[in-house]
Amino acid sequence: MKHTLQRLFSKISPHKNWGAVAATALFAALMAFVDTAFLAEQGSLLHNVSLGFTALLKITIAALFGGLFATTFPIRRETDDPQIVSVAKPFTELRQGGMFIIVSTIAMIAVSLLVGDRVGTSDDLLVRFYIAISALVFVAVIVRQLQWLDVLIQIRRTTFTAQFRIIALVIGILLVVMQVFSVITKIDSTVASVIGLAVLGMLLLVSSSRISWISSFSRDQKWKAFGIAAIALAASITFSVRQESNAQFVLFMDNLLPGAHNLALFSSVLSAIFFLRITFSLGLALPTAAVVDRKINEVRSLAYLSRTISQVYDLERLLGIVTTMIRDVCGATSSWVELEDGETKTMKIASQLKISEQELQILYKDGILRSLLSQQGSQAMHFEALDEEVAFAPIYPYARDFAQSLIAVPLTLDSRRIGTLFAAHRDKFLFETEDISLLSAFANNISIAIENVRLFENSLEQERFKREMMLAREMQHKLLPKQQPALANFDIAAYSSPALEVGGDYYDYVKLKNGMNCVIIGDVSGKGISAAFYMAELKGVVLAVAGESDSPRDVLCRINTALKGNIERGSYIAMTAVAIDEENCELIIARAGHTPIALSHNGKIHFLQPKGIGVALAEPVKFRQFMEEIRVPMTHKDICLLFTDGVNEAMNAAQEEFGMEPLQGVLMQKNPEARFVVGEVVRRVSEFSEGMPQHDDMTVIAIVAELPQPSGILDGNNFAQQAENVIIVTG
């Protein structure tokens, strides 16, 4: 029937409020019709029969309306799981339910006093219609009260509380039936009603015994809940007593709706018993509310801090949370945190709350607080009254307005103090021993959180640095030539690899003023970022001076003039410039402190070392004076090998250097190609290093003569005549 009426109700109007009005009018009209159609005249033989029949019909109609109201306008709980109870939810439900019961009970008492003597039977159909509407509104109010009581009783549901709903429903029906029977037969059913309500009250006390959720209320919530419960208890008791002691009220109920008296009594007694239980429990909990509130606060703060440790990776935000937490859990008026600076290893204020820079300067004036903290070690400090501390006497007159009591708790990590937590209050004796214990417990977690954030920030910084270095490596690689110069009689190949992400090795191909192609190789002292910067600067200088230079010697002298005094003192650049004279099939070589030039000629290996000092080590005049330039005729398949010291100084696991001798085997290859020579050098260095990390930047350039026919043969003596510092190694 309820579902049928509900479907009918949903068809009346899609809007619940208008549907409720329509349903109320419809049910009231039915009740008025029942009174008119079935109630016989008083004094007739059928009067009692018709009275009972109409009473049952009206109660049935009112009950259907109440069921429809409860279904259409239910109280929505926050969760269907009765075991999931948040801290705020029980208080919210108790406040809302208690306020509804208070307001509705007072309203019903006021209505009974104002219009109670005017409600009676009447032959006027319109009067019966109004009485029927009043009866339905009364039933809706009682239903809503019972719904709220059901929600409150089942905040923590048990098996018995679920069964109590059925038991209460049965007893309520019996009470209403007894009321109707007493109206018809004039039999006093008070004793049975009292017994039924007493049984129901005992069952209610049992079912509502699990009210541990009260302990989760804060102190303010407990006081508010106590006030609501006490007023609801008084209102419910007043309503219950009034129903038994006031004849006018009883007459009002009987004339309003048969059974209304016991239905209201049923609701008010349940409400009184429940709120008696709540009031009593809250009364017992109030003396310890502050202590419980504090413990709850501690648990919540620790839980919140634990979540913060795993979720917050921003140091500034973390410290903001920490200072707020310090102030809240200790009831301080201000708080701040100082941390050790990673670079200076000194303590600095990292975060502050409700205290200005000027006030902090007062507390730290003359190093008084610093001195006390240095003596603190790993122990917390508690100053109950700064005016009683001799050490604070010089600054107390200036600090009394914002700090008269102070707590300082060290932050330690691996037995090393990394900072301090501070809490201050403008009044004396405000902090307790528990505050120190609590902050000390916080300090361990906070130290871990700060260290985690710093490690996370360091990892981000390292990752960012790595990305930037990879980008710098790519950019530096773009500074090197993309392709070899196209020469008719010479084959050229090159390879360069920095020891780190970026390096200081450099090579390039340029054209001199006379049109000759010139191969330049350089090695900036050191390695890494600084060497890479000088390498980029060298690139620009080479491009600027090459077109104005007549020879390799002139190129190196001009480079020295440009860079002398413009790079860091003690830094220098070792360079070799080799011009290729295709017309005369010669190499013109100038060297500025670079590694020897390896040459394979007619089955012999020569290491040429023309005179010259590193770029930027000497003034231009002296540099040019010591610079030597040699000319080396080339024959078919002669090999000129240029390399930086990353090749000959490469080390293996035994700390042995690669040296010059292993290059002889490479240079003695028959019919070599330039790319093969370069690849073979790199392979042999790699095999020699046996997986050891690259010691230094490594660059290799091979120049192989591809002449159509031999143009002459040089021996060691000829080389010695052209360059003083020529080392001849026969292969």
XYZ file of C-alpha atoms in Angstrom, residues 120-696:
577
model
C -14.115 19.154 18.941
C -16.489 17.202 16.860
C -18.694 19.152 14.500
C -21.083 18.456 11.720
C -19.469 21.168 9.622
C -17.469 19.374 6.891
C -14.988 22.248 6.555
C -14.241 22.139 10.321
C -13.702 18.373 10.091
C -11.331 18.984 7.139
C -9.259 21.463 9.161
C -9.171 19.070 12.144
C -8.044 16.298 9.794
C -5.181 18.473 8.451
C -4.123 19.248 12.043
C -4.187 15.545 12.861
C -2.013 14.719 9.834
C 0.479 17.478 10.686
C 0.588 16.102 14.240
C 1.295 12.611 12.905
C 4.049 13.984 10.597
C 5.708 15.756 13.553
C 5.586 12.602 15.690
C 6.972 10.547 12.792
C 9.850 13.000 12.363
C 10.597 12.894 16.104
C 10.680 9.097 16.017
C 12.911 9.189 12.916
C 15.403 11.440 14.705
C 15.342 9.229 17.801
C 15.965 6.210 15.592
C 18.980 7.931 14.004
C 20.392 9.005 17.380
C 19.902 5.616 19.013
C 21.686 3.915 16.121
C 24.745 6.167 15.850
C 26.576 3.053 16.996
C 24.355 0.196 15.924
C 24.267 -3.200 17.644
C 22.193 -6.274 16.929
C 19.817 -5.281 19.709
C 19.339 -1.728 18.471
C 18.176 -3.172 15.144
C 15.698 -5.410 16.997
C 14.601 -2.543 19.230
C 12.986 -0.796 16.262
C 10.625 -3.752 15.752
C 9.902 -4.044 19.479
C 9.203 -0.311 19.765
C 6.912 -0.426 16.730
C 4.883 -3.274 18.202
C 4.545 -1.592 21.608
C 3.596 1.696 19.923
C 0.849 -0.011 17.937
C -0.466 -1.714 21.087
C -0.537 1.602 22.957
C -2.483 3.278 20.157
C -4.932 0.353 19.922
C -5.481 0.475 23.689
C -6.118 4.199 23.427
C -8.720 3.640 20.712
C -10.323 0.831 22.702
C -10.499 3.050 25.789
C -12.095 5.858 23.754
C -14.772 3.504 22.506
C -15.449 1.527 25.697
C -14.432 4.166 28.288
C -12.082 1.636 29.956
C -9.002 3.069 31.701
C -5.864 1.655 30.084
C -3.370 3.793 31.990
C -1.794 0.872 33.891
C -1.187 -1.122 30.721
C 0.266 1.963 29.017
C 2.609 2.604 31.924
C 3.769 -1.011 31.938
C 4.339 -0.977 28.174
C 6.251 2.271 28.285
C 8.320 1.084 31.264
C 9.334 -2.053 29.361
C 10.115 0.029 26.338
C 12.174 2.440 28.450
C 14.317 -0.362 29.861
C 14.867 -1.737 26.375
C 15.822 1.726 25.187
C 18.394 2.127 27.969
C 19.931 -1.171 26.922
C 19.918 -0.340 23.218
C 21.455 3.113 23.764
C 24.200 1.905 26.098
C 26.890 2.223 23.430
C 27.412 5.969 23.432
C 31.211 6.018 23.393
C 30.973 8.488 20.524
C 30.383 11.176 23.170
C 34.074 10.913 24.098
C 35.001 12.069 20.598
C 33.312 15.440 21.178
C 35.474 18.436 21.863
C 34.944 20.393 25.072
C 32.808 23.008 23.316
C 30.791 20.313 21.568
C 30.168 18.543 24.877
C 28.829 21.721 26.494
C 26.570 22.422 23.530
C 25.361 18.814 23.387
C 24.715 18.864 27.153
C 22.586 22.007 26.810
C 20.586 20.577 23.900
C 20.066 17.240 25.665
C 19.008 18.921 28.928
C 16.445 21.162 27.181
C 15.144 18.238 25.108
C 14.816 16.181 28.314
C 12.889 18.969 30.049
C 10.595 19.462 27.055
C 9.912 15.724 26.724
C 9.172 15.319 30.445
C 6.886 18.377 30.381
C 5.006 16.972 27.403
C 4.662 13.539 29.033
C 3.453 14.915 32.381
C 1.055 17.300 30.684
C -0.610 14.414 28.844
C -1.428 12.715 32.136
C -2.265 15.719 34.300
C -4.066 18.171 32.062
C -7.621 17.207 31.116
C -7.802 19.936 28.496
C -4.702 18.577 26.802
C -6.065 15.008 26.887
C -9.365 16.196 25.431
C -7.468 18.075 22.730
C -5.576 14.915 21.775
C -8.685 12.712 21.775
C -10.608 15.142 19.616
C -7.656 15.632 17.298
C -7.245 11.933 16.460
C -8.153 8.717 18.278
C -4.940 7.237 19.666
C -3.074 10.576 19.432
C -2.718 10.694 23.220
C -0.754 7.448 23.482
C 1.107 8.119 20.243
C 2.378 11.439 21.668
C 3.056 9.785 25.028
C 5.014 7.040 23.283
C 7.209 9.592 21.471
C 7.752 11.859 24.467
C 8.641 8.984 26.821
C 11.185 7.601 24.342
C 12.642 11.073 23.908
C 12.799 11.674 27.669
C 14.520 8.336 28.373
C 17.064 8.787 25.576
C 17.983 12.371 26.457
C 18.147 11.415 30.134
C 20.787 8.894 29.164
C 22.675 11.439 27.032
C 22.435 14.200 29.665
C 23.735 11.884 32.378
C 26.651 10.660 30.230
C 27.570 14.175 29.142
C 27.358 15.398 32.742
C 29.912 12.775 33.753
C 32.158 13.587 30.787
C 32.255 17.365 31.273
C 34.760 17.461 34.214
C 37.338 15.593 32.133
C 36.425 17.283 28.851
C 39.544 19.477 28.811
C 41.882 16.511 29.365
C 40.100 14.358 26.829
C 40.040 17.259 24.405
C 43.759 17.653 24.790
C 44.447 13.958 24.224
C 42.213 13.912 21.175
C 44.030 16.965 19.890
C 47.351 15.253 20.394
C 46.273 12.135 18.524
C 44.824 14.174 15.680
C 47.939 16.323 15.477
C 50.231 13.287 15.400
C 48.064 11.656 12.750
C 48.009 14.869 10.737
C 51.769 15.215 11.050
C 52.237 11.627 9.858
C 50.138 12.356 6.784
C 52.053 15.581 6.224
C 55.391 13.762 6.272
C 54.292 11.502 3.440
C 52.489 14.137 1.366
C 54.270 17.500 1.696
C 57.544 17.990 -0.177
C 57.809 21.753 0.071
C 59.897 22.934 3.031
C 58.184 26.314 3.365
C 54.732 24.735 3.414
C 55.851 22.031 5.851
C 57.258 24.586 8.280
C 54.049 26.637 8.009
C 52.077 23.545 9.043
C 54.519 22.878 11.882
C 54.307 26.391 13.363
C 50.510 26.284 13.217
C 50.484 22.885 14.897
C 52.841 24.042 17.655
C 50.609 26.987 18.468
C 47.394 24.948 18.396
C 48.441 21.943 20.479
C 50.143 24.040 23.157
C 47.719 26.928 23.219
C 50.605 29.299 22.490
C 50.116 32.836 21.247
C 53.100 32.595 18.880
C 55.501 30.000 17.509
C 58.536 29.799 15.270
C 61.112 27.345 13.959
C 64.804 27.861 13.395
C 66.864 25.552 11.187
C 70.510 25.058 10.416
C 71.604 26.694 7.168
C 73.274 24.101 4.964
C 75.968 26.487 3.706
C 76.851 28.651 6.704
C 76.043 25.968 9.334
C 74.373 28.640 11.459
C 70.828 28.684 12.844
C 68.322 30.915 11.040
C 64.617 31.603 11.522
C 62.880 29.441 8.920
C 59.209 30.036 9.804
C 57.247 32.158 12.260
C 53.612 32.619 13.272
C 52.032 35.525 15.161
C 55.400 37.025 16.042
C 57.141 39.841 14.148
C 60.760 40.218 13.105
C 61.201 43.036 15.644
C 59.911 40.840 18.461
C 62.236 38.025 17.458
C 65.149 40.451 17.424
C 64.302 41.378 21.009
C 64.341 37.725 22.113
C 67.640 37.090 20.324
C 69.211 40.360 21.483
C 72.727 40.178 22.973
C 72.881 36.465 22.143
C 71.068 35.513 25.360
C 68.729 32.998 23.774
C 71.491 31.626 21.548
C 73.699 31.087 24.579
C 70.952 29.201 26.412
C 70.272 27.064 23.338
C 73.949 26.194 22.987
C 73.850 24.860 26.544
C 70.609 23.044 25.850
C 72.065 20.048 24.060
C 69.309 17.539 23.287
C 67.108 18.589 26.215
C 63.938 20.663 25.906
C 63.801 23.982 27.771
C 60.775 25.349 29.627
C 60.736 28.881 31.009
C 57.515 29.258 33.005
C 58.067 32.960 33.699
C 60.776 34.956 31.945
C 60.843 37.597 34.694
C 62.059 34.905 37.102
C 64.936 33.924 34.812
C 68.116 35.885 35.518
C 69.396 35.377 31.970
C 66.370 37.148 30.478
C 66.515 40.154 32.800
C 68.039 42.522 30.173
C 65.347 41.788 27.554
C 62.282 41.014 29.699
C 60.992 44.621 29.872
C 60.832 44.637 26.049
C 59.436 41.085 25.665
C 56.762 41.114 28.392
C 54.009 42.139 25.964
C 54.386 39.109 23.694
C 56.428 36.452 25.527
C 56.367 35.796 29.263
C 56.585 32.007 29.064
C 58.607 30.022 26.547
C 59.255 26.452 25.383
C 62.235 25.426 23.209
C 62.466 21.851 21.902
C 65.497 20.781 19.816
C 65.196 19.090 16.430
C 67.837 16.385 16.183
C 68.865 13.981 13.455
C 71.446 11.282 14.082
C 72.289 12.931 17.433
C 72.978 16.223 15.631
C 70.881 19.312 16.334
C 69.433 20.657 13.090
C 67.006 23.205 14.536
C 64.646 24.188 17.360
C 60.873 24.453 17.849
C 59.665 27.440 19.862
C 56.305 28.194 21.501
C 55.673 31.430 23.413
C 52.753 32.868 25.368
C 52.121 36.416 26.489
C 51.108 35.181 29.973
C 53.082 33.356 32.649
C 52.694 29.710 33.692
C 50.630 28.845 30.612
C 52.578 25.802 29.500
C 52.474 22.430 31.233
C 54.784 19.442 31.353
C 52.538 17.655 28.837
C 53.216 20.414 26.330
C 56.935 19.691 26.447
C 56.342 15.946 26.115
C 54.024 16.501 23.186
C 56.399 18.833 21.347
C 59.275 16.441 22.011
C 57.229 13.662 20.425
C 56.489 15.951 17.490
C 60.146 16.931 17.158
C 61.258 13.437 16.138
C 58.698 13.235 13.344
C 59.309 16.826 12.288
C 63.075 16.214 12.028
C 62.432 13.244 9.762
C 59.936 15.251 7.703
C 62.392 18.137 7.240
C 65.189 15.770 6.251
C 62.874 13.993 3.776
C 61.899 17.310 2.216
C 65.526 18.384 1.940
C 66.510 15.074 0.357
C 63.600 15.378 -2.041
C 64.588 18.937 -2.951
C 68.204 17.817 -3.427
C 67.094 14.997 -5.708
C 64.993 17.451 -7.712
C 67.938 19.835 -7.885
C 70.241 17.041 -9.023
C 67.722 15.941 -11.616
C 67.341 19.522 -12.833
C 71.124 19.932 -12.927
C 71.441 16.672 -14.836
C 68.890 17.823 -17.410
C 70.656 21.164 -17.762
C 74.020 19.454 -18.175
C 72.623 17.150 -20.835
C 71.271 20.211 -22.605
C 74.695 21.877 -22.273
C 76.310 18.723 -23.687
C 74.018 18.883 -26.702
C 74.727 22.575 -27.177
C 78.474 22.032 -26.862
C 78.285 19.195 -29.356
C 76.651 21.610 -31.794
C 79.719 23.854 -31.514
C 81.844 21.134 -33.122
C 81.903 20.875 -36.928
C 79.109 18.777 -38.468
C 81.149 17.548 -41.457
C 84.730 17.268 -42.613
C 86.152 19.631 -45.239
C 86.089 18.218 -48.803
C 89.738 17.910 -49.899
C 91.004 16.309 -53.086
C 94.197 14.775 -51.692
C 93.503 14.388 -47.977
C 91.012 12.328 -45.922
C 90.057 13.696 -42.476
C 88.053 12.142 -39.600
C 87.528 13.241 -35.981
C 86.096 12.021 -32.678
C 85.504 13.912 -29.414
C 84.108 12.727 -26.062
C 84.019 14.729 -22.792
C 84.865 12.970 -19.542
C 81.852 14.589 -17.871
C 78.614 15.918 -19.378
C 80.582 18.802 -20.863
C 84.272 19.223 -21.411
C 87.070 21.494 -22.522
C 88.283 19.753 -25.690
C 87.793 21.607 -28.959
C 88.460 21.038 -32.625
C 87.408 22.845 -35.775
C 88.104 23.332 -39.475
C 88.654 26.885 -40.689
C 89.989 28.644 -43.772
C 92.972 30.971 -43.444
C 93.394 34.273 -45.225
C 95.427 32.564 -47.980
C 92.606 30.060 -48.608
C 94.270 27.060 -46.956
C 92.165 24.698 -44.864
C 93.373 24.598 -41.274
C 92.649 21.924 -38.665
C 92.660 23.216 -35.081
C 92.597 21.095 -31.934
C 92.616 22.468 -28.380
C 92.433 21.332 -24.790
C 91.352 23.779 -22.067
C 93.037 23.106 -18.721
C 90.711 21.304 -16.338
C 87.372 19.798 -17.246
C 83.691 20.238 -16.568
C 81.639 23.427 -16.693
C 84.430 25.999 -16.456
C 86.398 24.277 -19.226
C 83.227 24.121 -21.335
C 82.714 27.872 -20.999
C 86.276 28.572 -22.156
C 85.815 26.097 -24.991
C 82.753 28.042 -26.194
C 84.682 31.297 -25.901
C 87.588 29.758 -27.859
C 85.196 28.794 -30.655
C 84.175 32.404 -31.109
C 87.762 33.685 -31.034
C 88.933 31.113 -33.617
C 86.166 32.054 -36.029
C 86.999 35.731 -35.533
C 90.769 35.531 -36.178
C 91.090 32.675 -38.679
C 90.110 34.724 -41.710
C 92.716 37.356 -40.819
C 95.585 34.885 -40.295
C 98.170 33.839 -42.880
C 99.488 30.703 -41.157
C 98.877 28.322 -38.217
C 101.467 30.232 -36.196
C 99.645 33.488 -36.904
C 96.300 31.905 -35.861
C 97.673 30.779 -32.493
C 99.336 34.155 -31.849
C 96.131 36.030 -32.573
C 94.157 33.644 -30.317
C 96.648 34.233 -27.496
C 96.373 38.003 -27.928
C 92.566 37.806 -27.707
C 92.452 35.519 -24.658
C 95.397 36.710 -22.588
C 93.953 38.422 -19.531
C 90.393 37.338 -20.351
C 90.449 33.921 -18.738
C 91.074 32.980 -15.129
C 94.637 33.297 -13.918
C 96.327 29.897 -13.975
C 94.074 28.559 -16.719
C 95.424 28.037 -20.221
C 94.619 26.324 -23.515
C 96.913 23.816 -25.199
C 96.448 23.976 -28.978
C 97.765 22.694 -32.280
C 96.989 24.217 -35.665
C 97.684 22.264 -38.879
C 97.285 24.002 -42.249
C 96.928 21.734 -45.322
C 98.850 22.930 -48.365
C 97.256 20.828 -51.093
C 99.289 22.477 -53.853
C 102.635 21.418 -52.324
C 101.247 18.342 -50.500
C 102.524 19.627 -47.185
C 101.254 20.122 -43.645
C 102.191 23.366 -41.909
C 102.159 22.780 -38.143
C 102.280 25.125 -35.155
C 101.905 23.909 -31.595
C 101.092 25.838 -28.372
C 101.941 23.513 -25.477
C 99.804 20.704 -26.876
C 100.524 16.964 -27.007
C 102.980 15.809 -29.722
C 101.771 15.326 -33.293
C 102.061 11.677 -34.348
C 103.143 11.094 -37.964
C 103.421 7.888 -39.933
C 105.808 8.257 -42.899
C 107.393 5.551 -45.018
C 106.965 2.853 -42.370
C 108.312 4.975 -39.566
C 106.543 6.715 -36.666
C 107.522 10.254 -35.711
C 106.271 12.371 -32.789
C 106.726 16.024 -33.669
C 106.977 18.697 -30.964
C 107.486 22.178 -32.421
C 108.229 24.832 -29.843
C 105.379 26.759 -28.292
C 103.767 27.585 -24.963
C 100.102 27.325 -23.958
C 97.646 29.997 -25.037
C 97.030 32.714 -22.405
C 100.199 31.870 -20.449
C 102.436 34.572 -21.936
C 102.197 38.104 -23.268
C 101.726 38.385 -27.052
C 105.329 39.395 -27.797
C 106.848 36.586 -25.776
C 104.295 34.097 -27.062
C 105.137 34.915 -30.703
C 108.855 34.766 -29.918
C 108.638 31.189 -28.633
C 106.201 29.975 -31.301
C 107.723 27.666 -33.951
C 106.139 26.602 -37.228
C 107.282 23.585 -39.292
C 106.421 22.276 -42.752
C 106.029 18.535 -43.222
C 105.889 17.075 -46.772
C 103.344 14.231 -47.070
C 103.456 11.118 -49.247
C 100.728 8.669 -50.212
C 99.016 7.086 -47.160
C 100.986 9.116 -44.643
C 99.016 9.646 -41.456
C 99.033 12.718 -39.217
C 97.356 12.004 -35.881
C 96.277 14.830 -33.541
C 95.005 13.965 -30.060
C 94.467 15.482 -26.635
C 95.991 14.138 -23.415
C 92.784 12.201 -22.693
C 94.250 9.557 -25.045
C 97.816 9.089 -23.850
C 96.898 9.678 -20.158
C 93.963 7.239 -20.098
C 94.324 4.853 -17.124
C 93.428 1.264 -16.416
C 92.514 -0.357 -13.101
C 96.196 -0.646 -12.172
C 96.597 3.139 -12.559
C 98.839 2.662 -15.618
C 98.732 5.218 -18.441
C 97.973 4.333 -22.042
C 101.035 6.244 -23.261
C 102.300 6.833 -26.811
C 103.550 3.404 -27.827
C 100.118 1.772 -28.445
C 99.534 4.420 -31.147
C 102.332 2.940 -33.249
C 100.296 -0.130 -34.121
C 97.467 2.049 -35.323
C 99.728 4.268 -37.435
C 101.443 1.268 -39.084
C 98.215 0.098 -40.786
C 98.493 -0.422 -44.536
C 96.109 1.494 -46.792
C 94.370 3.171 -43.811
C 91.255 5.309 -43.931
C 90.966 8.320 -41.610
C 87.764 7.092 -39.932
C 89.376 3.662 -39.392
C 92.419 5.242 -37.724
C 90.254 7.304 -35.388
C 88.015 4.344 -34.530
C 90.979 2.096 -33.837
C 92.504 4.626 -31.419
C 89.233 4.945 -29.521
C 88.817 1.142 -29.405
C 92.304 0.509 -28.061
C 91.933 3.204 -25.392
C 88.623 1.685 -24.330
C 90.070 -1.824 -24.112
C 93.047 -0.549 -22.150
C 90.821 1.254 -19.615
C 89.009 -2.042 -18.829
C 85.696 -0.324 -18.008
C 87.267 2.386 -15.854
C 85.515 5.777 -16.097
C 86.973 8.155 -18.649
C 89.754 10.076 -16.951
C 89.827 13.179 -19.156
